[in-house]
Structure formats: C-alpha cells, structure tokens
CSV table of C-alpha atoms and ligand atoms in Angstrom, one decimal:
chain,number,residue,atom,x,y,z
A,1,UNK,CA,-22.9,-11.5,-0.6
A,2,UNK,CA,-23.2,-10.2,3.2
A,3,UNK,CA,-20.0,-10.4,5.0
A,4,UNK,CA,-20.1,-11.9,8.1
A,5,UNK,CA,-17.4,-10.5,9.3
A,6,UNK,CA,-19.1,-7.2,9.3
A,7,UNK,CA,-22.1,-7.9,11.8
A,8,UNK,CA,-21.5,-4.6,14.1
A,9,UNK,CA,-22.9,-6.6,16.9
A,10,UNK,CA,-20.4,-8.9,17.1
A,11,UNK,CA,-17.5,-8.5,19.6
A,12,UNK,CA,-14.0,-10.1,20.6
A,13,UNK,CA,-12.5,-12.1,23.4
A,14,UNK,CA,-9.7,-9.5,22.9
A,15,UNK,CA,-10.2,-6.6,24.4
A,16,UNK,CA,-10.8,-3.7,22.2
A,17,UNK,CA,-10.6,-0.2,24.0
A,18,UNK,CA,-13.2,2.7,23.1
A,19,UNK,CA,-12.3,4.4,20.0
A,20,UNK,CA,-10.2,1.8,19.0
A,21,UNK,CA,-9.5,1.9,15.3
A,22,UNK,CA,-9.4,-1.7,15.4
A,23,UNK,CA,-12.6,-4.0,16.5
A,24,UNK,CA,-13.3,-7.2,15.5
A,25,UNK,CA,-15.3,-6.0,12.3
A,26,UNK,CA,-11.9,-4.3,10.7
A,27,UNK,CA,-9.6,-7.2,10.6
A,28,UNK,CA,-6.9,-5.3,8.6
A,29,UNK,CA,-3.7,-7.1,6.7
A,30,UNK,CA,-0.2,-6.1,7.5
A,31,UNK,CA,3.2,-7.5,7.9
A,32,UNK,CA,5.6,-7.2,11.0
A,33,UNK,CA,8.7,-8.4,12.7
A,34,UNK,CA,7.7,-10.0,16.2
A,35,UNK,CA,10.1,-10.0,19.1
A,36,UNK,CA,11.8,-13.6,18.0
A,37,UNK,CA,13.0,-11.3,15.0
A,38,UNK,CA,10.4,-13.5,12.9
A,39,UNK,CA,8.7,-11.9,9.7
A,40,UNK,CA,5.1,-13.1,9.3
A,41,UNK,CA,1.7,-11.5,7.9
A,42,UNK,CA,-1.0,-10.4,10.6
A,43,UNK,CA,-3.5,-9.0,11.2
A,44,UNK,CA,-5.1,-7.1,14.4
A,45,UNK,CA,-7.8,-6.5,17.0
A,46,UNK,CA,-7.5,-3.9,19.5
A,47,UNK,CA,-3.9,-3.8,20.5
A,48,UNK,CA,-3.1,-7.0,19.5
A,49,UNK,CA,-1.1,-8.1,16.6
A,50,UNK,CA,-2.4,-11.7,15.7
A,51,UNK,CA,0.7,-14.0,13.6
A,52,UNK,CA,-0.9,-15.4,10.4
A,53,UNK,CA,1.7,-17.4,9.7
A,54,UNK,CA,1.8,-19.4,13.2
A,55,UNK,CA,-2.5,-19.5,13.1
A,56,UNK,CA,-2.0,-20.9,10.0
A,57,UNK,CA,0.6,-24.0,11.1
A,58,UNK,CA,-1.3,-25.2,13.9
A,59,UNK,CA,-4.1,-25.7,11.6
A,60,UNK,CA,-7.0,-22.7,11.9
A,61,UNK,CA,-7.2,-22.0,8.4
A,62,UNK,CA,-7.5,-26.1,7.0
A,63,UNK,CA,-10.7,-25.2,5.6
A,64,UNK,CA,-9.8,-23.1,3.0
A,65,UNK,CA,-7.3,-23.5,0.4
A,66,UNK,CA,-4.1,-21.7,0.9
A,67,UNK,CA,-0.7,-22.7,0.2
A,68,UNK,CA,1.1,-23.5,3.4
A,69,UNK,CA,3.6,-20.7,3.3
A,70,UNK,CA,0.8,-18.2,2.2
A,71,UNK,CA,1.4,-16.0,5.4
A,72,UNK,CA,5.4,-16.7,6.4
A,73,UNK,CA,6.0,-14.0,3.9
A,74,UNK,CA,8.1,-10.6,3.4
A,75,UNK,CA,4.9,-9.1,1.9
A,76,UNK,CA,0.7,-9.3,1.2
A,77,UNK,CA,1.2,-9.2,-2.4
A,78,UNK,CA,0.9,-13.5,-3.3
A,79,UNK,CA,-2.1,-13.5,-1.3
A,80,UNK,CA,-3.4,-10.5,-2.7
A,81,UNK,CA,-2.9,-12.4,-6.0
A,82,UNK,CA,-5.3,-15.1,-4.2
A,83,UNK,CA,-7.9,-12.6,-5.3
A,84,UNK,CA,-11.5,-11.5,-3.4
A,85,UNK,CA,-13.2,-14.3,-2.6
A,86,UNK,CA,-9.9,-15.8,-0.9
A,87,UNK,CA,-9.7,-12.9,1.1
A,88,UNK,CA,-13.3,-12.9,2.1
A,89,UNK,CA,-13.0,-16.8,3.0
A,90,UNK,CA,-10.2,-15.7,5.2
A,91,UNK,CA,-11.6,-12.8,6.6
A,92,UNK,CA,-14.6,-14.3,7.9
A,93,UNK,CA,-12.7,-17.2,9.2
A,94,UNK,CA,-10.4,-14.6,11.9
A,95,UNK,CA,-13.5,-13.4,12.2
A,96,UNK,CA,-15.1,-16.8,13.5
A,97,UNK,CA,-12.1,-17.8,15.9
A,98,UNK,CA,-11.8,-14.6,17.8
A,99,UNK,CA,-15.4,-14.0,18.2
A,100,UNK,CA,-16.3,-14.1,22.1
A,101,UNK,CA,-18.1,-17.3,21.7
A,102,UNK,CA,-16.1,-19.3,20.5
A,103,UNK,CA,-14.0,-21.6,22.5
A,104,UNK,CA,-11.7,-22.7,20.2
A,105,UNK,CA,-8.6,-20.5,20.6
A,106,UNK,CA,-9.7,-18.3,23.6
A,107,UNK,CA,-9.5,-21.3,25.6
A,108,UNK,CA,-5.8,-22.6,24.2
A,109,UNK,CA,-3.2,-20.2,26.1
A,110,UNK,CA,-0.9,-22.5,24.8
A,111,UNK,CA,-1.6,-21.5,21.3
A,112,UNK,CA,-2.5,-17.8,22.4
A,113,UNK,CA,1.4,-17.3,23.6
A,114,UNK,CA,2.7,-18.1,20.0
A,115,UNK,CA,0.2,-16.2,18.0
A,116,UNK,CA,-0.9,-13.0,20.1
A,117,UNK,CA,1.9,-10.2,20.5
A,118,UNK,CA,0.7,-6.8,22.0
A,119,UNK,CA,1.8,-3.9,19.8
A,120,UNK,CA,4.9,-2.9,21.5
A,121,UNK,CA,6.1,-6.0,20.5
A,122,UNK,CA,6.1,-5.9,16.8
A,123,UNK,CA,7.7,-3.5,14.5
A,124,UNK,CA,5.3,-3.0,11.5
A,125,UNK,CA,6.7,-3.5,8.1
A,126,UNK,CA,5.7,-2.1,4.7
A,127,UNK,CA,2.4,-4.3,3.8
A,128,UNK,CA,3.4,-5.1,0.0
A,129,UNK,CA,6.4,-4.8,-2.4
A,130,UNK,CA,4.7,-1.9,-4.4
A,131,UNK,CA,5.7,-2.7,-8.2
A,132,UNK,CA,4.2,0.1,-9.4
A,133,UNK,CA,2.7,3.3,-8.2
A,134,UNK,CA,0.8,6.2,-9.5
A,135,UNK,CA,-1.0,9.0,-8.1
A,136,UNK,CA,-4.0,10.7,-9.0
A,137,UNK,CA,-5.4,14.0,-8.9
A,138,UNK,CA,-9.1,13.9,-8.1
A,139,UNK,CA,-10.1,16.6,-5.9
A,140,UNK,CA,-12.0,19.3,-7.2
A,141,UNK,CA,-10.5,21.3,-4.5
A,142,UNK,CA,-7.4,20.7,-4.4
A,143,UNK,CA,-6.7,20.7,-8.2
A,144,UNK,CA,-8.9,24.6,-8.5
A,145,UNK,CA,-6.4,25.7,-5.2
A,146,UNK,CA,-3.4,24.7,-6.7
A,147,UNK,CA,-4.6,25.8,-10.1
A,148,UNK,CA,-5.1,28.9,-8.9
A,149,UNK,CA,-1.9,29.3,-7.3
A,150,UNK,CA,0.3,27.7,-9.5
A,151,UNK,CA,-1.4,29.1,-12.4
A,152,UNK,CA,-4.4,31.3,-13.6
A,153,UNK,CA,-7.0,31.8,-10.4
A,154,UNK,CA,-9.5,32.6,-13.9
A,155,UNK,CA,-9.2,29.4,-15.4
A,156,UNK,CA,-8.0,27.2,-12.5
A,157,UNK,CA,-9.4,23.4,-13.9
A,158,UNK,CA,-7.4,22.9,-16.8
A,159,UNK,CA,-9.4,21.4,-19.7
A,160,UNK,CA,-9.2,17.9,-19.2
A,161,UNK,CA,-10.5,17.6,-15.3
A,162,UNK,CA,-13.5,17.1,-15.5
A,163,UNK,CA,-13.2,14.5,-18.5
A,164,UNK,CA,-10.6,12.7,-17.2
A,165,UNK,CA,-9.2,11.2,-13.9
A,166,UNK,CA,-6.0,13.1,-14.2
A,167,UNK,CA,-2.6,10.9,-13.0
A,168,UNK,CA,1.4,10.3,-13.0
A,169,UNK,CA,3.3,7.2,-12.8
A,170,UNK,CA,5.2,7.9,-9.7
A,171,UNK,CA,8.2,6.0,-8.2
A,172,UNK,CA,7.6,3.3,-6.0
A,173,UNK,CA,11.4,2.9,-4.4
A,174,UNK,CA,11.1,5.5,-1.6
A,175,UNK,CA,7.6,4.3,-0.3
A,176,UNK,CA,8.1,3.8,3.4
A,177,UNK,CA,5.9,2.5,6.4
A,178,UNK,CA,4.9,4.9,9.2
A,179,UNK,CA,7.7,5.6,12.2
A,180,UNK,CA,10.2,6.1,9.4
A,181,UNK,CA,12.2,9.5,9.2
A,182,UNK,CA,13.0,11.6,6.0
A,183,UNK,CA,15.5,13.6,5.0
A,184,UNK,CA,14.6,17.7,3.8
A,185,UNK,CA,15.6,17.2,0.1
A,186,UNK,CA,18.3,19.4,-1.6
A,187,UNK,CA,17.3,20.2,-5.2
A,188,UNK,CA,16.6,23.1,-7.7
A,189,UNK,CA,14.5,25.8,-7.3
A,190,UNK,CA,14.2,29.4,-9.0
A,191,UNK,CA,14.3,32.1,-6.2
A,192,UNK,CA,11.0,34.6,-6.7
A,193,UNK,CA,12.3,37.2,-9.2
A,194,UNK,CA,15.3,35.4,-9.9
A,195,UNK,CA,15.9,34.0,-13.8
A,196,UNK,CA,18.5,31.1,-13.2
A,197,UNK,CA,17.7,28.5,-10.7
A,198,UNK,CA,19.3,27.7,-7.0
A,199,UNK,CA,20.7,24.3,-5.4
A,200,UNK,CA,20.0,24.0,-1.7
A,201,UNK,CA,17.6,22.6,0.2
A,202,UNK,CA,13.7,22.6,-0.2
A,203,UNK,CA,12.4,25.9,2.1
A,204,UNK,CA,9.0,24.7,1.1
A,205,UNK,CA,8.3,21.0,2.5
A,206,UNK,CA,5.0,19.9,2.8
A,207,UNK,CA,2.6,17.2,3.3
A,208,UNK,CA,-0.3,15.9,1.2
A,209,UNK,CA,-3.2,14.4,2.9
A,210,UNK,CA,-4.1,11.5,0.5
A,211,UNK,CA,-5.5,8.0,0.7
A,212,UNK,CA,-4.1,5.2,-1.6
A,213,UNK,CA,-5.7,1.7,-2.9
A,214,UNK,CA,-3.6,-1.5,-3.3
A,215,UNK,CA,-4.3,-3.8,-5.9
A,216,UNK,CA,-4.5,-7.2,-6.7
A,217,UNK,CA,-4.0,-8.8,-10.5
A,218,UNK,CA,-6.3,-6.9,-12.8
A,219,UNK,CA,-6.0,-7.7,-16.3
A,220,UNK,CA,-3.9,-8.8,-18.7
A,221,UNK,CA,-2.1,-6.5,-21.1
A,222,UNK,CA,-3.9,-4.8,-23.7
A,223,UNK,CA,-6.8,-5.6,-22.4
A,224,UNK,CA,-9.1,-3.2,-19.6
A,225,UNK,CA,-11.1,-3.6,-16.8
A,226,UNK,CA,-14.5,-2.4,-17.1
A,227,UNK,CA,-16.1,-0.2,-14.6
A,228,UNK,CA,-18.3,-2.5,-12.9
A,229,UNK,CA,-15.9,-5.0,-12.4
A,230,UNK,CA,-13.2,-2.6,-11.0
A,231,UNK,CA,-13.6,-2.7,-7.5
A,232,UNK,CA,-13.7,-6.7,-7.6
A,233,UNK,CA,-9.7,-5.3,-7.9
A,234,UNK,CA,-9.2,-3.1,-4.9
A,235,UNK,CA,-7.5,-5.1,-1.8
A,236,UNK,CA,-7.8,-2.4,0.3
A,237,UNK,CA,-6.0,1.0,1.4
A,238,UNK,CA,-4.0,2.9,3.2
A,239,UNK,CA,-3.3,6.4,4.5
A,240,UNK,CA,-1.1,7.7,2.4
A,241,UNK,CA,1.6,11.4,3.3
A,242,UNK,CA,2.7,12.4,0.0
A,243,UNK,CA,5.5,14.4,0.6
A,244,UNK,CA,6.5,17.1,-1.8
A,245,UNK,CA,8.7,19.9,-2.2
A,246,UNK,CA,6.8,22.6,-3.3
A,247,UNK,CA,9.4,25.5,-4.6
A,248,UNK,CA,11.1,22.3,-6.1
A,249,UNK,CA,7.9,21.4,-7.8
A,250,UNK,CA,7.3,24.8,-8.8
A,251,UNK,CA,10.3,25.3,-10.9
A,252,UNK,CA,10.4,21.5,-12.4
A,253,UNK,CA,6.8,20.3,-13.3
A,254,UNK,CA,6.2,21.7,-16.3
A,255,UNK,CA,5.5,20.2,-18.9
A,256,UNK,CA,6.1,16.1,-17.5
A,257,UNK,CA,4.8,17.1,-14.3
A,258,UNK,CA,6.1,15.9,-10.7
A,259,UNK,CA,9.7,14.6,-10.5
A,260,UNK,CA,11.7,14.9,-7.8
A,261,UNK,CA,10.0,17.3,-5.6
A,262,UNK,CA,7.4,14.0,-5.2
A,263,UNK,CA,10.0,11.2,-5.0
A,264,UNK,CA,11.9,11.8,-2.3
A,265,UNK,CA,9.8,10.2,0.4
A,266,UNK,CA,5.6,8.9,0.3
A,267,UNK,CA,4.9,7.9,3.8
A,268,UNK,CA,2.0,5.5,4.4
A,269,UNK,CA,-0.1,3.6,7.1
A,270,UNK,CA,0.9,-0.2,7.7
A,271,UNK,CA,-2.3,-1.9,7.8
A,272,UNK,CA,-4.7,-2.8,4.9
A,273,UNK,CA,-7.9,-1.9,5.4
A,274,UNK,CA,-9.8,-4.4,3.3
A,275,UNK,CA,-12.5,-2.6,0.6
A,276,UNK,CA,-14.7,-5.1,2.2
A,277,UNK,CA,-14.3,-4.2,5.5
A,278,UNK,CA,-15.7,-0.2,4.7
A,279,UNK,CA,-18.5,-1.5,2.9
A,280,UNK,CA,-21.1,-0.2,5.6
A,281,UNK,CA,-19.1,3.5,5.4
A,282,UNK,CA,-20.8,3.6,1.4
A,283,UNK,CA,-22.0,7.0,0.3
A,284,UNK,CA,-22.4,8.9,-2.6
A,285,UNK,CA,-19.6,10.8,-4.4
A,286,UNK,CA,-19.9,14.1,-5.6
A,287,UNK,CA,-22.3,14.4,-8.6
A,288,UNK,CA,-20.2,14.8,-12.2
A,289,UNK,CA,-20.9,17.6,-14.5
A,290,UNK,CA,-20.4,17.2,-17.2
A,291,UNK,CA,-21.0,13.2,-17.5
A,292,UNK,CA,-18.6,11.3,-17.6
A,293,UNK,CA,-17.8,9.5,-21.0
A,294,UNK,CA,-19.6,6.0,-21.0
A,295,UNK,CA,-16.5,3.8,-19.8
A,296,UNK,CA,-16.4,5.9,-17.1
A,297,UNK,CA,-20.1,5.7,-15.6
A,298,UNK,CA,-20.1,4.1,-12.5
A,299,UNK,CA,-23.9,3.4,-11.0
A,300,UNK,CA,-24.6,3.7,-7.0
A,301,UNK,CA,-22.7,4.7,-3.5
A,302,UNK,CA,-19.5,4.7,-5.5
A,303,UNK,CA,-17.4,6.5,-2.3
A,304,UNK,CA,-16.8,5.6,1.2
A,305,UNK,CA,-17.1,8.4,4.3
A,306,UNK,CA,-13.9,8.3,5.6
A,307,UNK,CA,-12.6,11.0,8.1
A,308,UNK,CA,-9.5,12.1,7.5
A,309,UNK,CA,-7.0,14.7,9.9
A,310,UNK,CA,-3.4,16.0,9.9
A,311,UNK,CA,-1.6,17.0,13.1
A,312,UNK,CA,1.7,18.7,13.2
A,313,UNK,CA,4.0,18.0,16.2
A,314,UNK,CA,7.5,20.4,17.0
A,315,UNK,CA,10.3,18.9,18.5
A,316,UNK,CA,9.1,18.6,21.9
A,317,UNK,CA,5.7,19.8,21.3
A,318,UNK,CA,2.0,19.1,21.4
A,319,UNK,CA,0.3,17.9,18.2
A,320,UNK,CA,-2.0,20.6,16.5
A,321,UNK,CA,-4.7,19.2,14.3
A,322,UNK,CA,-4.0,21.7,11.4
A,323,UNK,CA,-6.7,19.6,8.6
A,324,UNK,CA,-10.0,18.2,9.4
A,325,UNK,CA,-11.1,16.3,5.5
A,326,UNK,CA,-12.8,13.7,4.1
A,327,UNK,CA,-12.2,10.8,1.6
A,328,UNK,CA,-15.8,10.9,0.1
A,329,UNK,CA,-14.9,14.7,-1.5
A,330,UNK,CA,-13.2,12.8,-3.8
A,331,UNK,CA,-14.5,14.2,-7.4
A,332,UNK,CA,-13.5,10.5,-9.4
A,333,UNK,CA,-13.8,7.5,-7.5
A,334,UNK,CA,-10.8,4.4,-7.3
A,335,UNK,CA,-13.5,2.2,-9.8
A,336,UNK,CA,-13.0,5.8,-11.9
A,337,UNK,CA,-9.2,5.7,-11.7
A,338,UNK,CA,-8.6,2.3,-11.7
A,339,UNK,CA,-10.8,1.8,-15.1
A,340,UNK,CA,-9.2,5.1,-16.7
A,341,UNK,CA,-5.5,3.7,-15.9
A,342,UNK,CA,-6.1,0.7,-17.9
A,343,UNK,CA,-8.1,1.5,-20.7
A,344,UNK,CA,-5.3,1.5,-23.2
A,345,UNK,CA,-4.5,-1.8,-22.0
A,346,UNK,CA,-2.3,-0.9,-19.1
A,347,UNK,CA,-1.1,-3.9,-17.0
A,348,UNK,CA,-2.1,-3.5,-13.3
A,349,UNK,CA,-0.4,-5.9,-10.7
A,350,UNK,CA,-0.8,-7.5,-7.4
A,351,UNK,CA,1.0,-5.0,-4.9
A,352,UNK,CA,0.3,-2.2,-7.0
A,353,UNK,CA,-0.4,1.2,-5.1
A,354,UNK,CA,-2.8,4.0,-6.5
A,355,UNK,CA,-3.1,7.7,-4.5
A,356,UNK,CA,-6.0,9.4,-4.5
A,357,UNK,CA,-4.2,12.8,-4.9
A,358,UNK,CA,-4.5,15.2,-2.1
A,359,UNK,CA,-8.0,15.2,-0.3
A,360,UNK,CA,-8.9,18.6,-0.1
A,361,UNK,CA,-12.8,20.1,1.2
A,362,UNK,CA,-14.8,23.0,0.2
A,363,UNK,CA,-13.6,25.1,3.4
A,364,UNK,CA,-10.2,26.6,4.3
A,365,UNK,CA,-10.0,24.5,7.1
A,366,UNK,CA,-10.5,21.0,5.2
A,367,UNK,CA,-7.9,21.7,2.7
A,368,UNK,CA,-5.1,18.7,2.4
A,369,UNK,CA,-1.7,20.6,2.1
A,370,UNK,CA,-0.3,23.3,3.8
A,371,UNK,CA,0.5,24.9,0.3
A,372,UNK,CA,-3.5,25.0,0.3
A,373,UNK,CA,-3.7,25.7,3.8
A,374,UNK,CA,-1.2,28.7,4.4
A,375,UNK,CA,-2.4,29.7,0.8
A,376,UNK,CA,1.1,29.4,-0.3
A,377,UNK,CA,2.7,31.3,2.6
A,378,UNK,CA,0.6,33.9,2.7
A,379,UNK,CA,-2.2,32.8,5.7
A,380,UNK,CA,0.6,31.2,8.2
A,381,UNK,CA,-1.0,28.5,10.7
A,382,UNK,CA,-0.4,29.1,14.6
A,383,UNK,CA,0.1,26.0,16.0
A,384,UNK,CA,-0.8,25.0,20.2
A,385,UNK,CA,2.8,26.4,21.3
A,386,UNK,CA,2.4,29.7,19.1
A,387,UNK,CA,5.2,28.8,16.4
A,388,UNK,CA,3.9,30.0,13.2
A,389,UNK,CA,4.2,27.2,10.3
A,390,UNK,CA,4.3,28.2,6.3
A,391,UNK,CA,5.4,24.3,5.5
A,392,UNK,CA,7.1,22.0,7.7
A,393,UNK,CA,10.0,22.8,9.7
A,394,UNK,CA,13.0,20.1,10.3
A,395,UNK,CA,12.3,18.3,13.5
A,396,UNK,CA,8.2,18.5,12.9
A,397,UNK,CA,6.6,15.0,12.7
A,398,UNK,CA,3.3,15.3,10.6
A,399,UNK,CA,0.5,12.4,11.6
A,400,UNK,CA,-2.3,11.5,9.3
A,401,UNK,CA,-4.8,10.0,10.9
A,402,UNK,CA,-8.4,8.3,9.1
A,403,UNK,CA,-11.7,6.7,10.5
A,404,UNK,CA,-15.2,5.5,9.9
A,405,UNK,CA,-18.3,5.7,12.3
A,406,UNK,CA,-21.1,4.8,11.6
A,407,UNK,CA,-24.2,3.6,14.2
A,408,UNK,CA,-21.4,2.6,16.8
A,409,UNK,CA,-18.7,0.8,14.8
A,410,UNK,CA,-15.6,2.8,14.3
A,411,UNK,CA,-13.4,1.2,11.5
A,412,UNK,CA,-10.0,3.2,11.3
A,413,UNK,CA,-6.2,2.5,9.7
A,414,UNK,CA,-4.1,3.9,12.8
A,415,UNK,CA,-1.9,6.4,11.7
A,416,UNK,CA,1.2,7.5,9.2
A,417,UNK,CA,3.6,9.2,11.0
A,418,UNK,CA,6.6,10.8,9.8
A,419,UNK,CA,9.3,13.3,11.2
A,420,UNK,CA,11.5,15.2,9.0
A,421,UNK,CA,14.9,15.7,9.6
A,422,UNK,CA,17.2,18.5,8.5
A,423,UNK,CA,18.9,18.2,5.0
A,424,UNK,CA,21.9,16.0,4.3
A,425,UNK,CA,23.9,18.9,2.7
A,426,UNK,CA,26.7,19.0,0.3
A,427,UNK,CA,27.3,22.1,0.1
B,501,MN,MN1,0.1,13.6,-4.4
C-alpha cells in the first residue's frame, strides 16, 4: 500500500527550515509536557510540536476509530497496541490537515493557538513505558573489534555469530529521554595485572552508537512470529546511547554477559520515527555467509540507509564529530532479531524496545564506541580544543545524531544527548 504521507513533493503550511530533520513526510510520535504543565502525545513538523490530544478533541481525527483518550496519555504504548494500519490511518490523516493546501486548520488561529507549541515550549518525555528491553549484537564490526580485544584477535567471531542474531535481556528501569544527565558509575573492576578486584568509579565510560526498534503486540506466548510477518511489528525507532562501563564490563561479563556496566543509564532520542515513514531509505543489508537457517531468511531490501554520527562536547567546548556510521552495516536485520527473539515462543509487547547493538563500519573512523575507536586506549582521539579523549570524561556531553536523504527529502530523529557527571562516591 503506497503511503500518502510519504509523497516527497508534498510540503507544509509550517515552516520547515533546510535540513530540518522534520518535514512533513516524517511525522514522528512522541510525548511532551506543554507550557500549561499538560501531558499529551504529538507529533512534529519543523520546529513545531503539534498536541495530539487537543487535535483530537476538536474533532480532526472523527474519521477514524480511536478511543477518545487515545492521545491524552503518559505514553505511545495503547496506540501502539492499535497496531499498523491504525497508525497508517493516522499518519496520513496529519499528513492531510497540515499539507499547504488545505484550509482546514491553517486558516483556524483559533485552533492553531491550542494545538501548535514551538519547541522551546515543550519538554520531551520518554515516548513509551518500555516493559521489556533487550539488545542485540549485530555488527560484524563491532562484534570482530571487541572480539579481538576482549578476546582472541585469531578467532574474533565466536561460533554462534554468524548463525545466530546474538542478544541479552537488558533492564528497562534506567532508560531515559535525551537532555537527561548520568551519573559516572562506581563498581568493580580488576586493575591490569592485579588478581583481586577494585571498587571505585568506572575510568573507562563510554558510549555505544546504536539504534533501537519499539514494538507493538506481537504474538502470543509460545507461539512466534514468522519472518515475513515481522516487520508488520516494528512501530518505529529511535537513536539509541548505550552507555557502558567498559573496565566494569571487562571484569564482570563472563560467562552471563553484561550486568551492570550496561544498566546504569541507556540514553535515547524522543521521537518515533515510524518504520513507515523510512520506507523510501530501503537498501540491501549485507549479504550472509553462511545462510541463514530457514526461519531466518528474509527476501528483499531488508535494511534502511540511515546516517548515523557521534559528537563529543567538553565542558565549555565545541562539539567534535568523533564517528561517522551507518544503520544499513547492520549484519542481521530487526525482521532477523525480532523473529530469532520469539521463536521459542517468547512474548513480545507493546512498548517493548530492541537495540541494534553498537553500529560499527568497516573503517577506523566509522567504528561506534570509543573502546573501538581509541582501540581500547591505545589510539587516543584529539578533539577541536586539543584535549585527548580514551573514553568520556565527567562534564562531556556525547550527541548522537541520525538521518536519511534521499533525492531531496531528509527524514531524521533529532538527537540523544547526554552529559555525564562525576561519580556520586561513597568512598
Ligand atoms: Mn549495546
């Protein structure tokens, strides 16, 4: 079914600056407080946060069928559960009343005063209440660096990789919206050459550049979703920092894997960026050798061509672009991951939040961590002022940004950014 909403000719009665992440064909989902202290749903064009909720009351929506408090929510996740064609319906319908031609709400101010808000306005919210999230690791790259660091540079790929889109259930209670600050956490580690472990803080924090897809109600238990069906179950996503501690993770992951050097803090980007919406951003992924078993073959443009970049900005400093990657280097695909996670008859729920696992390219200077990128401390980066950076320092705020472009139309998610502030010792 062509979207409508994704004609790349069409433009907006709002304004939309040049290289706006936000034209009329991205109509993203989010949730934010407006200045009367209200929470509602919204969405966006151009600097402009548009009030679901209040669009909804005086009527621009009777077409479809919603429930009336569908939008005057905390969080996306019961019209997630409304399920694809919903959102299309609804999609396409924004799209319709703030397309330049038509009258019907550019020409009410009255209306326009309760529903518009410029940005400053509005404090952004986290979109969903994430149930349940897990993140994956599916990039070639990323998992041969790390192998090769953390482990054997001979036999980087551990067995399974290439069979299996490799995963942890992570911990969804310290997932927080961009603009909100973290604490350096205090932990274990084993000092190099020492034999009993340290508590202090991390020396080693660092970001990962990742991208994450929220779902809506997939199956029921015991029972999985097939591979062709799987992306019928993908709202949307995000940008997506996950922070980690690497000397922390260095000393605790084995054999369960991450712990507490992941949970301390997973920063992402407040708007949704519907699955629909990057549909003309399609390309191929990477081709899999060996193939895939059967559940796990997914036919045509199975990735999107997303570009992805990490800045680092001191305390009162420029930002330095340190990372320059891209989504569609992913090596399994969400249709991949989302299949593989409920095979054994997982249950997978509205609101729930999958990472893509670090995004890391072929070259040194697309890789998605600084671990990766300062080859574990040994290749510092110079940033614009001439500070040397190993991992972030206290003060830093790291800034992931992510966009599309394609024949004119750039469809983008903003930003995550997140400053980190010194430890809260107990020592
Ligand atoms: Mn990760």
């Amino acid at each position: 079914m062509p979207e409508k909403s994704n004609d790349p000719h069409k433009t907006s009665w709002i304004p939309v600056p040049q290289n706006s992440d936000f034209p009329i064909q991205n109509i993203p989902f989010g949730v934010f407080l407006t200045r009367d202290d209200v929470i509602t749903i919204g969405t966006r064009i151009g600097d402009q946060a548009i009030d679901l909720g209040a669009l909804h009351q005086l009527g621009y929506f009777k077409d479809i069928p919603l429930t009336d408090d569908i939008f005057l929510q905390d969080t996306l996740n019961d019209f997630i559960s409304d399920g694809k064609k919903t959102w299309r319906l609804v999609r396409n319908r924004i799209s319709e009343i703030f397309d330049s031609g038509n009258p019907e709400l550019q020409g009410n101010k009255e209306h326009q005063k309760i529903v518009l808000f410029t940005m400053d306005e509005v404090e952004m919210q986290l979109p969903v209440q994430i149930g349940d999230y897990t993140d994956f690791y599916s990039s070639k790259e990323h998992a041969t660096n790390v192998g090769k660091m953390f482990r054997d540079p001979e036999n980087a790929l551990l067995p399974n990789w290439l069979h299996i889109p490799v995963g942890y259930h992570g911990r969804s209670s310290t997932i927080i919206p961009s603009g909100t600050p973290i604490r350096r956490p205090m932990g274990q580690t084993l000092p190099k050459g020492s034999t009993s472990p340290v508590y202090g803080a991390s020396k080693m924090v660092d970001f990962e550049l990742e991208m994450a897809f929220i779902t809506t109600d997939a199956n029921i238990m015991g029972e999985p979703i097939p591979i062709e069906e799987a992306e019928d179950y993908i709202f949307g996503l995000v940008l997506f920092n996950d922070w980690s501690a690497r000397d922390m993770q260095k000393w605790e992951y084995v054999p369960l894997g991450p712990f507490l050097a992941k949970n301390f803090a997973s920063s992402i980007s407040p708007w949704i960026v519907t699955l629909d919406a990057l549909t003309p951003f399609r390309v191929p992924s990477p081709a899999q050798d060996p193939e895939p078993l059967p559940y796990l073959q997914q036919k045509g443009d199975k990735s999107y061509d997303i570009h992805l970049e990490v800045a680092i900005t001191p305390d009162k400093g420029e930002p330095t672009t340190v990372t320059r990657s891209n989504f569609r280097h992913m090596y399994w695909t969400m249709a991949q991951q989302l299949t593989h996670h409920t095979v054994n008859g997982c249950k997978v729920n509205s609101g729930d939040m999958m990472g893509s696992g670090t995004i890391s390219g072929a070259t040194p200077d697309s890789y998605g961590s600084m671990l990766e990128l300062a080859w574990q401390g040994t290749q510092p980066i110079t940033l614009s002022n001439g500070e040397l950076r190993k991992s972030i320092n206290d003060l830093d705020t790291v800034t992931l940004k992510g966009f599309c472009e394609k024949d004119g139309l750039r469809i983008g998610f903003g930003e995550v950014s997140t400053k980190l502030l010194p430890a809260l010792t107990t020592e």
